[in-house]
Amino acid sequence: MPHTLYMRAALEEAQKAFEKGEVPIGAVLVKEGGIIARAHNLKEERRDPTAHAEILVIQAASRVLNSWRLSGTTLYVTVEPCPMCAGALIQARVGTLVFGARDAKAGVCGSLYNLVQDSRFNHCMQIEEGILKDSCAEIMQRFFKERRK
């Protein structure tokens, strides 16, 4: 599976967010070897606390597939999802989550908790982490370093 190819596409989305002054997180959703949706954070632009890359890519993919059920898909996201996004992934029935960097402050797919693999929910997904981890962490570090200036 070409994880690095898809994670590079997610990093391209993160760069778009960076250039807009948004927290640089990008996501792509893949089904049957093809990217069906792309998104990046737009919280500031939309003035919407739910406009995270993961939520936006789920919405876009649901329109493409004409279904809220995203079974058989893989989400590539540059940073470990937060509780809101992890919950949305469960609701959307995403099959696999692949992320780059962990989020020690808000990540719930292994860091603080593992929401997406909690068997008490009606859906669990596979997780792969650390794909292009350094690049995914670097863009975040650069963004916040520039913000502090």
PDB file of C-alpha atoms in Angstrom:
ATOM      1  CA  MET A   1       0.000   0.000   0.000  1.00  0.00           C
ATOM      2  CA  PRO A   2       1.504   3.363  -1.001  1.00  0.00           C
ATOM      3  CA  HIS A   3       1.044   5.093   2.352  1.00  0.00           C
ATOM      4  CA  THR A   4       3.717   7.705   1.667  1.00  0.00           C
ATOM      5  CA  LEU A   5       2.061   8.745  -1.611  1.00  0.00           C
ATOM      6  CA  TYR A   6      -1.254   9.460   0.101  1.00  0.00           C
ATOM      7  CA  MET A   7       0.373  11.071   3.126  1.00  0.00           C
ATOM      8  CA  ARG A   8       2.228  13.424   0.779  1.00  0.00           C
ATOM      9  CA  ALA A   9      -1.162  14.414  -0.633  1.00  0.00           C
ATOM     10  CA  ALA A  10      -2.371  15.081   2.916  1.00  0.00           C
ATOM     11  CA  LEU A  11       0.761  17.173   3.520  1.00  0.00           C
ATOM     12  CA  GLU A  12      -0.074  19.210   0.412  1.00  0.00           C
ATOM     13  CA  GLU A  13      -3.423  19.956   2.022  1.00  0.00           C
ATOM     14  CA  ALA A  14      -1.692  20.868   5.285  1.00  0.00           C
ATOM     15  CA  GLN A  15       0.489  23.321   3.369  1.00  0.00           C
ATOM     16  CA  LYS A  16      -2.646  24.982   1.962  1.00  0.00           C
ATOM     17  CA  ALA A  17      -3.907  25.429   5.518  1.00  0.00           C
ATOM     18  CA  PHE A  18      -0.524  26.823   6.584  1.00  0.00           C
ATOM     19  CA  GLU A  19      -0.627  29.406   3.788  1.00  0.00           C
ATOM     20  CA  LYS A  20      -4.097  30.526   4.943  1.00  0.00           C
ATOM     21  CA  GLY A  21      -2.988  30.913   8.557  1.00  0.00           C
ATOM     22  CA  GLU A  22      -4.902  27.805   9.610  1.00  0.00           C
ATOM     23  CA  VAL A  23      -3.435  25.087  11.823  1.00  0.00           C
ATOM     24  CA  PRO A  24      -1.723  22.993   9.128  1.00  0.00           C
ATOM     25  CA  ILE A  25      -3.540  19.698   9.158  1.00  0.00           C
ATOM     26  CA  GLY A  26      -4.483  17.993   5.905  1.00  0.00           C
ATOM     27  CA  ALA A  27      -6.454  14.897   5.054  1.00  0.00           C
ATOM     28  CA  VAL A  28      -7.279  12.720   2.063  1.00  0.00           C
ATOM     29  CA  LEU A  29      -9.765   9.884   1.868  1.00  0.00           C
ATOM     30  CA  VAL A  30      -8.901   6.921  -0.342  1.00  0.00           C
ATOM     31  CA  LYS A  31     -11.143   4.198  -1.729  1.00  0.00           C
ATOM     32  CA  GLU A  32     -10.014   1.402  -4.044  1.00  0.00           C
ATOM     33  CA  GLY A  33      -6.628   3.008  -4.588  1.00  0.00           C
ATOM     34  CA  GLY A  34      -7.864   6.464  -5.536  1.00  0.00           C
ATOM     35  CA  ILE A  35      -8.255   9.716  -3.636  1.00  0.00           C
ATOM     36  CA  ILE A  36     -11.958  10.559  -3.511  1.00  0.00           C
ATOM     37  CA  ALA A  37     -11.741  13.652  -1.286  1.00  0.00           C
ATOM     38  CA  ARG A  38      -9.196  16.143   0.060  1.00  0.00           C
ATOM     39  CA  ALA A  39      -9.448  18.783   2.769  1.00  0.00           C
ATOM     40  CA  HIS A  40      -7.516  20.924   5.213  1.00  0.00           C
ATOM     41  CA  ASN A  41      -8.392  22.849   8.347  1.00  0.00           C
ATOM     42  CA  LEU A  42     -10.640  25.852   7.747  1.00  0.00           C
ATOM     43  CA  LYS A  43     -11.678  26.819  11.291  1.00  0.00           C
ATOM     44  CA  GLU A  44     -10.531  30.423  10.956  1.00  0.00           C
ATOM     45  CA  GLU A  45     -11.796  30.974   7.418  1.00  0.00           C
ATOM     46  CA  ARG A  46     -15.223  29.542   8.187  1.00  0.00           C
ATOM     47  CA  ARG A  47     -15.316  30.708  11.805  1.00  0.00           C
ATOM     48  CA  ASP A  48     -16.459  27.179  12.574  1.00  0.00           C
ATOM     49  CA  PRO A  49     -14.957  25.041  15.354  1.00  0.00           C
ATOM     50  CA  THR A  50     -15.971  21.876  13.505  1.00  0.00           C
ATOM     51  CA  ALA A  51     -14.123  22.767  10.275  1.00  0.00           C
ATOM     52  CA  HIS A  52     -11.304  20.296  10.911  1.00  0.00           C
ATOM     53  CA  ALA A  53      -9.676  18.573   7.942  1.00  0.00           C
ATOM     54  CA  GLU A  54     -11.126  15.192   8.928  1.00  0.00           C
ATOM     55  CA  ILE A  55     -14.712  16.485   9.180  1.00  0.00           C
ATOM     56  CA  LEU A  56     -14.442  18.344   5.874  1.00  0.00           C
ATOM     57  CA  VAL A  57     -12.975  15.330   4.045  1.00  0.00           C
ATOM     58  CA  ILE A  58     -15.753  13.085   5.412  1.00  0.00           C
ATOM     59  CA  GLN A  59     -18.364  15.558   4.179  1.00  0.00           C
ATOM     60  CA  ALA A  60     -16.752  15.792   0.729  1.00  0.00           C
ATOM     61  CA  ALA A  61     -16.421  12.010   0.409  1.00  0.00           C
ATOM     62  CA  SER A  62     -20.030  11.498   1.476  1.00  0.00           C
ATOM     63  CA  ARG A  63     -21.121  13.792  -1.370  1.00  0.00           C
ATOM     64  CA  VAL A  64     -18.901  11.915  -3.859  1.00  0.00           C
ATOM     65  CA  LEU A  65     -20.182   8.500  -2.774  1.00  0.00           C
ATOM     66  CA  ASN A  66     -23.726   9.735  -2.111  1.00  0.00           C
ATOM     67  CA  SER A  67     -23.639   7.969   1.255  1.00  0.00           C
ATOM     68  CA  TRP A  68     -22.671   8.682   4.838  1.00  0.00           C
ATOM     69  CA  ARG A  69     -21.277   5.152   5.072  1.00  0.00           C
ATOM     70  CA  LEU A  70     -17.620   5.304   4.091  1.00  0.00           C
ATOM     71  CA  SER A  71     -16.901   1.604   4.595  1.00  0.00           C
ATOM     72  CA  GLY A  72     -13.829   0.361   2.776  1.00  0.00           C
ATOM     73  CA  THR A  73     -12.119   3.743   2.843  1.00  0.00           C
ATOM     74  CA  THR A  74      -8.804   4.805   4.344  1.00  0.00           C
ATOM     75  CA  LEU A  75      -8.274   8.230   5.859  1.00  0.00           C
ATOM     76  CA  TYR A  76      -4.796   9.740   5.669  1.00  0.00           C
ATOM     77  CA  VAL A  77      -4.346  12.671   8.029  1.00  0.00           C
ATOM     78  CA  THR A  78      -1.165  14.461   8.996  1.00  0.00           C
ATOM     79  CA  VAL A  79      -1.919  14.601  12.732  1.00  0.00           C
ATOM     80  CA  GLU A  80      -3.700  12.174  15.061  1.00  0.00           C
ATOM     81  CA  PRO A  81      -7.416  13.017  15.252  1.00  0.00           C
ATOM     82  CA  CYS A  82      -9.072  14.799  18.174  1.00  0.00           C
ATOM     83  CA  PRO A  83     -12.152  13.400  19.983  1.00  0.00           C
ATOM     84  CA  MET A  84     -14.624  15.151  17.657  1.00  0.00           C
ATOM     85  CA  CYS A  85     -12.933  13.877  14.512  1.00  0.00           C
ATOM     86  CA  ALA A  86     -12.411  10.374  15.880  1.00  0.00           C
ATOM     87  CA  GLY A  87     -16.120  10.217  16.700  1.00  0.00           C
ATOM     88  CA  ALA A  88     -16.980  11.316  13.170  1.00  0.00           C
ATOM     89  CA  LEU A  89     -14.692   8.606  11.743  1.00  0.00           C
ATOM     90  CA  ILE A  90     -16.562   6.001  13.787  1.00  0.00           C
ATOM     91  CA  GLN A  91     -19.937   7.363  12.663  1.00  0.00           C
ATOM     92  CA  ALA A  92     -18.808   7.361   9.013  1.00  0.00           C
ATOM     93  CA  ARG A  93     -17.571   3.763   9.280  1.00  0.00           C
ATOM     94  CA  VAL A  94     -14.114   4.610   7.893  1.00  0.00           C
ATOM     95  CA  GLY A  95     -12.184   1.338   7.598  1.00  0.00           C
ATOM     96  CA  THR A  96      -8.606   2.416   8.269  1.00  0.00           C
ATOM     97  CA  LEU A  97      -6.967   5.475   9.774  1.00  0.00           C
ATOM     98  CA  VAL A  98      -3.401   6.361   8.798  1.00  0.00           C
ATOM     99  CA  PHE A  99      -1.815   9.352  10.493  1.00  0.00           C
ATOM    100  CA  GLY A 100       1.594  10.955  10.566  1.00  0.00           C
ATOM    101  CA  ALA A 101       2.322  12.647  13.886  1.00  0.00           C
ATOM    102  CA  ARG A 102       0.819  11.984  17.282  1.00  0.00           C
ATOM    103  CA  ASP A 103      -0.932  14.768  19.183  1.00  0.00           C
ATOM    104  CA  ALA A 104      -0.008  14.488  22.848  1.00  0.00           C
ATOM    105  CA  LYS A 105      -2.494  17.208  23.837  1.00  0.00           C
ATOM    106  CA  ALA A 106      -5.647  16.183  21.971  1.00  0.00           C
ATOM    107  CA  GLY A 107      -5.059  12.919  20.069  1.00  0.00           C
ATOM    108  CA  VAL A 108      -7.437  10.085  20.878  1.00  0.00           C
ATOM    109  CA  CYS A 109      -6.193   7.418  18.487  1.00  0.00           C
ATOM    110  CA  GLY A 110      -3.383   6.217  20.714  1.00  0.00           C
ATOM    111  CA  SER A 111      -2.016   9.228  22.613  1.00  0.00           C
ATOM    112  CA  LEU A 112      -4.566  10.194  25.289  1.00  0.00           C
ATOM    113  CA  TYR A 113      -6.960   7.381  24.537  1.00  0.00           C
ATOM    114  CA  ASN A 114      -7.832   5.104  21.624  1.00  0.00           C
ATOM    115  CA  LEU A 115     -11.393   5.996  20.755  1.00  0.00           C
ATOM    116  CA  VAL A 116     -11.465   4.438  17.276  1.00  0.00           C
ATOM    117  CA  GLN A 117     -10.540   0.989  18.551  1.00  0.00           C
ATOM    118  CA  ASP A 118     -12.799   0.925  21.615  1.00  0.00           C
ATOM    119  CA  SER A 119     -14.832  -2.251  21.127  1.00  0.00           C
ATOM    120  CA  ARG A 120     -17.775  -0.769  23.035  1.00  0.00           C
ATOM    121  CA  PHE A 121     -18.624   1.273  19.927  1.00  0.00           C
ATOM    122  CA  ASN A 122     -20.481  -0.264  16.999  1.00  0.00           C
ATOM    123  CA  HIS A 123     -17.487   0.269  14.699  1.00  0.00           C
ATOM    124  CA  CYS A 124     -13.726   0.000  15.127  1.00  0.00           C
ATOM    125  CA  MET A 125     -11.025   0.704  12.587  1.00  0.00           C
ATOM    126  CA  GLN A 126      -7.475  -0.274  11.888  1.00  0.00           C
ATOM    127  CA  ILE A 127      -4.768   2.283  12.649  1.00  0.00           C
ATOM    128  CA  GLU A 128      -1.344   2.831  11.150  1.00  0.00           C
ATOM    129  CA  GLU A 129       0.740   5.685  12.451  1.00  0.00           C
ATOM    130  CA  GLY A 130       4.065   7.352  11.887  1.00  0.00           C
ATOM    131  CA  ILE A 131       3.853   7.672   8.099  1.00  0.00           C
ATOM    132  CA  LEU A 132       6.066  10.681   7.202  1.00  0.00           C
ATOM    133  CA  LYS A 133       5.948  11.502  10.899  1.00  0.00           C
ATOM    134  CA  ASP A 134       8.839  13.972  10.782  1.00  0.00           C
ATOM    135  CA  SER A 135       7.364  15.974   7.909  1.00  0.00           C
ATOM    136  CA  CYS A 136       3.939  16.020   9.553  1.00  0.00           C
ATOM    137  CA  ALA A 137       5.394  17.212  12.865  1.00  0.00           C
ATOM    138  CA  GLU A 138       7.700  19.746  11.206  1.00  0.00           C
ATOM    139  CA  ILE A 139       4.941  21.716   9.486  1.00  0.00           C
ATOM    140  CA  MET A 140       3.067  21.986  12.793  1.00  0.00           C
ATOM    141  CA  GLN A 141       6.198  23.087  14.655  1.00  0.00           C
ATOM    142  CA  ARG A 142       7.029  25.658  11.990  1.00  0.00           C
ATOM    143  CA  PHE A 143       3.477  27.039  12.064  1.00  0.00           C
ATOM    144  CA  PHE A 144       3.415  27.519  15.832  1.00  0.00           C
ATOM    145  CA  LYS A 145       6.961  28.896  15.894  1.00  0.00           C
ATOM    146  CA  GLU A 146       5.932  31.550  13.363  1.00  0.00           C
ATOM    147  CA  ARG A 147       2.732  32.283  15.309  1.00  0.00           C
ATOM    148  CA  ARG A 148       4.738  32.946  18.479  1.00  0.00           C
ATOM    149  CA  LYS A 149       6.885  35.587  16.731  1.00  0.00           C
TER     150      LYS A 149
END
